[in-house]
Amino acid sequence: MSLKVAVIGGGLAGITAAIALAESGADVTLLEGRPRLGGATCSFSRDGLTVDTGQHIFLGCCSAYRGLLDRLGMTGHTTLQDRFDVTVLAPGGSASSGGTTPPTPRRARLRRTALPGPLHMLPALGRYPFLSRTERASVARPALAMRFVDPADPAADTQRFGDWLARHGQSERTRRALWDLFSVSALNIAGDDASLALAAVVVKTGLLGKNNAADIGVPTLPLGELHGDAGATLLAKLGGQVALSTKVSAIEPVSGGGFRVALAQGAPVTADAVVLAVPHEKAAPLIPAGALPGQTVAGWAGLGASPIVNVHVIYDRPVMDLPFVAAIDSPVQWVFD
């Protein structure tokens, strides 16, 4: 008799867990409170348009995510750069005569070479025009020091990345014009407030590791098709069940083993095991008493959130000559066509 498992949460983590369990022979039921799978990486319809919940990218080093795409048969519906290549814009260019046309932004390009990491980014950083020669030379100091930061050390998680960079000779200008390009896109928070431990993972893996680790991948399908629809299709083929618009209200241990998963509406689901793949604020009230140390669950309440704000604009004419650009000295960090 196969193991019955309830997976709560239909985001990328829940989809991945459900697929892995179904492939191992478990009887899987995936429960999702929303009417669609994908979590923060899904799509919705407005006025006949399919809109993604923000622009999502991945890097060459995102092996788990790329493995999921491959398992879903969706790798061919993404593009991955041959080499890391980002155009960076900044305000302050010259305006046209008469002042009738807005100034053309200043432009820089960060493109890696074929040299092995971490040498692959040195030529681009050496020419980066938004930093002075002295500031460009100073970047090597934290890059070398980062090799000795252990992301698993709890002490690293108590330090702010910005404070650490400042101690290693990085001016505020260097942090804004260079380091934030990577920390904001990878950690979804300004570098000054990012955890040193998490920043170390990004820098050591994406910038100091293999030369293709930071190459940027972009989906070519709506996220709902790329993740949710493909995930549901594969789970059905594997014999799993997907229940949408199904909100879980409690997880209760059953005497003799197993769990009773109570739903806001409908009959409860019984399972031998439960995988909880929901955000921390939703997980805390669902954890059965005694399943984890009380201080662990209570600690989740102290975790914050750093939301992404996306603005979708539809123009009647082309307005960009590049698929995407990064920006500095601006409230906008990235722009995608």
Tab-separated table of N, CA and C in Angstrom, residues 65 80 116 199 237:
chain	number	residue	atom	x	y	z
A	65	TYR	N	15.923	24.853	-9.716
A	65	TYR	CA	14.841	25.387	-10.545
A	65	TYR	C	14.973	24.890	-11.980
A	80	LEU	N	18.341	31.285	-22.072
A	80	LEU	CA	19.457	31.482	-21.152
A	80	LEU	C	20.604	32.115	-21.923
A	116	PRO	N	37.872	31.684	-16.751
A	116	PRO	CA	37.273	30.940	-15.628
A	116	PRO	C	36.966	31.880	-14.470
A	199	ALA	N	23.745	36.948	1.257
A	199	ALA	CA	24.539	37.646	0.240
A	199	ALA	C	25.776	36.838	-0.120
A	237	LYS	N	-0.361	12.852	-14.806
A	237	LYS	CA	0.253	11.698	-15.455
A	237	LYS	C	0.852	10.741	-14.437
